[in-house]
Amino acid sequence: MASPHVLLVEDSCVDRLVASRVLKCFNIRVTAVEGPKEALKFLDTEHDVQLILTDYCMPDMTGYDLLVEVKKSPRLNHLPVVIICTEDIPERIKMCLDGGAKDYIIKPIKVVNVSRLLSYI
């Protein structure tokens, strides 16, 4: 079976590196981009992504904005989106889950989070 392919959307190079390393330890193929606009461009050309793991707080567009774009696209709306953030704000979590996110995970991504992420693929 081929390795699952996760699109990681994270503007912080440190958080991008940490999440990539954790996921790669589980034989997950990771494509990391710095922001939602870059993610949408990538998704226009790549069709094997199985999960989008996106930071919430980013300049220009939030992870929630990316979630909305993905969910309104007939070509992308099947993709599970998981929001990651350092802030545990109940209203934000509810908004993301109500908007179609599969999960909202507090950063940093840890080994214990990976099986949960894989369950959405």
C-alpha positions as YAML, in Angstrom:
chain: A
units: angstrom
residues:
- id: 1
  name: MET
  ca: [0.00, 0.00, 0.00]
- id: 2
  name: ALA
  ca: [1.26, 3.49, -0.85]
- id: 3
  name: SER
  ca: [2.12, 5.91, 1.90]
- id: 4
  name: PRO
  ca: [-0.66, 8.35, 2.79]
- id: 5
  name: HIS
  ca: [-0.06, 11.85, 1.41]
- id: 6
  name: VAL
  ca: [-0.64, 14.79, 3.76]
- id: 7
  name: LEU
  ca: [-0.54, 18.43, 2.71]
- id: 8
  name: LEU
  ca: [0.87, 20.41, 5.64]
- id: 9
  name: VAL
  ca: [0.02, 24.14, 5.59]
- id: 10
  name: GLU
  ca: [2.11, 26.00, 8.17]
- id: 11
  name: ASP
  ca: [3.76, 29.42, 8.07]
- id: 12
  name: SER
  ca: [6.18, 28.73, 10.94]
- id: 13
  name: CYS
  ca: [9.31, 26.93, 9.72]
- id: 14
  name: VAL
  ca: [9.85, 25.36, 13.17]
- id: 15
  name: ASP
  ca: [6.27, 24.03, 13.44]
- id: 16
  name: ARG
  ca: [6.47, 22.84, 9.82]
- id: 17
  name: LEU
  ca: [9.67, 20.93, 10.58]
- id: 18
  name: VAL
  ca: [8.30, 19.38, 13.80]
- id: 19
  name: ALA
  ca: [5.03, 18.24, 12.18]
- id: 20
  name: SER
  ca: [6.82, 16.91, 9.09]
- id: 21
  name: ARG
  ca: [9.25, 14.86, 11.16]
- id: 22
  name: VAL
  ca: [6.52, 13.38, 13.35]
- id: 23
  name: LEU
  ca: [4.42, 12.40, 10.32]
- id: 24
  name: LYS
  ca: [7.37, 11.00, 8.36]
- id: 25
  name: CYS
  ca: [8.18, 8.70, 11.30]
- id: 26
  name: PHE
  ca: [4.92, 6.92, 10.42]
- id: 27
  name: ASN
  ca: [5.77, 6.56, 6.73]
- id: 28
  name: ILE
  ca: [3.46, 9.44, 5.79]
- id: 29
  name: ARG
  ca: [4.43, 11.40, 2.70]
- id: 30
  name: VAL
  ca: [4.36, 15.09, 3.57]
- id: 31
  name: THR
  ca: [4.19, 18.05, 1.23]
- id: 32
  name: ALA
  ca: [4.72, 21.23, 3.26]
- id: 33
  name: VAL
  ca: [3.69, 24.68, 2.07]
- id: 34
  name: GLU
  ca: [3.83, 28.04, 3.85]
- id: 35
  name: GLY
  ca: [0.27, 29.25, 3.42]
- id: 36
  name: PRO
  ca: [-3.28, 28.65, 2.19]
- id: 37
  name: LYS
  ca: [-2.80, 30.34, -1.19]
- id: 38
  name: GLU
  ca: [0.19, 28.11, -1.92]
- id: 39
  name: ALA
  ca: [-1.84, 25.11, -0.73]
- id: 40
  name: LEU
  ca: [-4.69, 25.91, -3.13]
- id: 41
  name: LYS
  ca: [-2.23, 26.25, -6.03]
- id: 42
  name: PHE
  ca: [-0.67, 22.90, -5.10]
- id: 43
  name: LEU
  ca: [-4.09, 21.24, -4.91]
- id: 44
  name: ASP
  ca: [-4.84, 22.49, -8.43]
- id: 45
  name: THR
  ca: [-2.02, 20.34, -9.77]
- id: 46
  name: GLU
  ca: [-1.79, 17.45, -7.28]
- id: 47
  name: HIS
  ca: [-4.59, 14.96, -6.99]
- id: 48
  name: ASP
  ca: [-3.22, 12.38, -4.55]
- id: 49
  name: VAL
  ca: [-3.39, 14.40, -1.31]
- id: 50
  name: GLN
  ca: [-5.45, 12.49, 1.24]
- id: 51
  name: LEU
  ca: [-5.54, 14.93, 4.15]
- id: 52
  name: ILE
  ca: [-4.91, 18.64, 4.71]
- id: 53
  name: LEU
  ca: [-3.30, 19.55, 8.03]
- id: 54
  name: THR
  ca: [-3.38, 23.32, 8.38]
- id: 55
  name: ASP
  ca: [-2.40, 25.89, 10.95]
- id: 56
  name: TYR
  ca: [-5.19, 28.26, 11.93]
- id: 57
  name: CYS
  ca: [-3.23, 31.50, 12.43]
- id: 58
  name: MET
  ca: [-1.45, 32.59, 9.25]
- id: 59
  name: PRO
  ca: [-1.09, 35.92, 7.44]
- id: 60
  name: ASP
  ca: [-3.39, 36.73, 4.51]
- id: 61
  name: MET
  ca: [-5.70, 33.70, 4.98]
- id: 62
  name: THR
  ca: [-6.44, 31.64, 8.07]
- id: 63
  name: GLY
  ca: [-6.72, 27.88, 8.20]
- id: 64
  name: TYR
  ca: [-10.47, 28.42, 8.50]
- id: 65
  name: ASP
  ca: [-10.44, 30.40, 5.24]
- id: 66
  name: LEU
  ca: [-8.63, 27.48, 3.59]
- id: 67
  name: LEU
  ca: [-11.19, 25.07, 5.04]
- id: 68
  name: VAL
  ca: [-14.03, 27.13, 3.54]
- id: 69
  name: GLU
  ca: [-12.34, 27.18, 0.11]
- id: 70
  name: VAL
  ca: [-11.77, 23.43, 0.19]
- id: 71
  name: LYS
  ca: [-15.31, 22.62, 1.31]
- id: 72
  name: LYS
  ca: [-16.93, 24.79, -1.38]
- id: 73
  name: SER
  ca: [-14.86, 23.21, -4.16]
- id: 74
  name: PRO
  ca: [-16.60, 20.22, -5.80]
- id: 75
  name: ARG
  ca: [-13.15, 18.80, -6.65]
- id: 76
  name: LEU
  ca: [-11.69, 19.18, -3.15]
- id: 77
  name: ASN
  ca: [-14.60, 18.95, -0.71]
- id: 78
  name: HIS
  ca: [-14.02, 15.23, -0.09]
- id: 79
  name: LEU
  ca: [-10.62, 15.97, 1.49]
- id: 80
  name: PRO
  ca: [-10.49, 15.81, 5.27]
- id: 81
  name: VAL
  ca: [-9.12, 19.00, 6.84]
- id: 82
  name: VAL
  ca: [-7.60, 19.10, 10.32]
- id: 83
  name: ILE
  ca: [-6.86, 22.46, 11.94]
- id: 84
  name: ILE
  ca: [-3.84, 22.85, 14.22]
- id: 85
  name: CYS
  ca: [-3.27, 25.82, 16.50]
- id: 86
  name: THR
  ca: [-1.48, 26.85, 19.69]
- id: 87
  name: GLU
  ca: [-4.65, 28.45, 21.04]
- id: 88
  name: ASP
  ca: [-7.42, 26.48, 22.70]
- id: 89
  name: ILE
  ca: [-10.35, 28.84, 22.01]
- id: 90
  name: PRO
  ca: [-13.72, 27.03, 22.29]
- id: 91
  name: GLU
  ca: [-15.54, 29.40, 19.89]
- id: 92
  name: ARG
  ca: [-12.83, 28.95, 17.25]
- id: 93
  name: ILE
  ca: [-12.82, 25.18, 17.68]
- id: 94
  name: LYS
  ca: [-16.62, 25.07, 17.29]
- id: 95
  name: MET
  ca: [-16.49, 27.32, 14.20]
- id: 96
  name: CYS
  ca: [-13.88, 25.08, 12.54]
- id: 97
  name: LEU
  ca: [-15.70, 21.84, 13.34]
- id: 98
  name: ASP
  ca: [-19.06, 23.33, 12.26]
- id: 99
  name: GLY
  ca: [-17.33, 24.47, 9.05]
- id: 100
  name: GLY
  ca: [-16.35, 20.93, 8.18]
- id: 101
  name: ALA
  ca: [-12.98, 20.34, 9.86]
- id: 102
  name: LYS
  ca: [-12.49, 16.76, 10.99]
- id: 103
  name: ASP
  ca: [-10.54, 17.84, 14.05]
- id: 104
  name: TYR
  ca: [-8.80, 20.70, 15.85]
- id: 105
  name: ILE
  ca: [-5.50, 19.75, 17.45]
- id: 106
  name: ILE
  ca: [-3.41, 21.88, 19.79]
- id: 107
  name: LYS
  ca: [0.19, 22.29, 18.58]
- id: 108
  name: PRO
  ca: [2.72, 20.89, 18.54]
- id: 109
  name: ILE
  ca: [1.68, 17.74, 16.72]
- id: 110
  name: LYS
  ca: [2.70, 14.76, 18.82]
- id: 111
  name: VAL
  ca: [3.18, 11.07, 18.09]
- id: 112
  name: VAL
  ca: [-0.07, 10.34, 19.97]
- id: 113
  name: ASN
  ca: [-1.99, 12.50, 17.44]
- id: 114
  name: VAL
  ca: [-0.90, 10.52, 14.37]
- id: 115
  name: SER
  ca: [-3.26, 7.56, 14.68]
- id: 116
  name: ARG
  ca: [-6.15, 10.03, 15.00]
- id: 117
  name: LEU
  ca: [-4.99, 11.84, 11.85]
- id: 118
  name: LEU
  ca: [-4.67, 8.57, 9.94]
- id: 119
  name: SER
  ca: [-8.21, 7.61, 10.93]
- id: 120
  name: TYR
  ca: [-9.52, 10.51, 8.81]
- id: 121
  name: ILE
  ca: [-7.87, 9.22, 5.62]
...
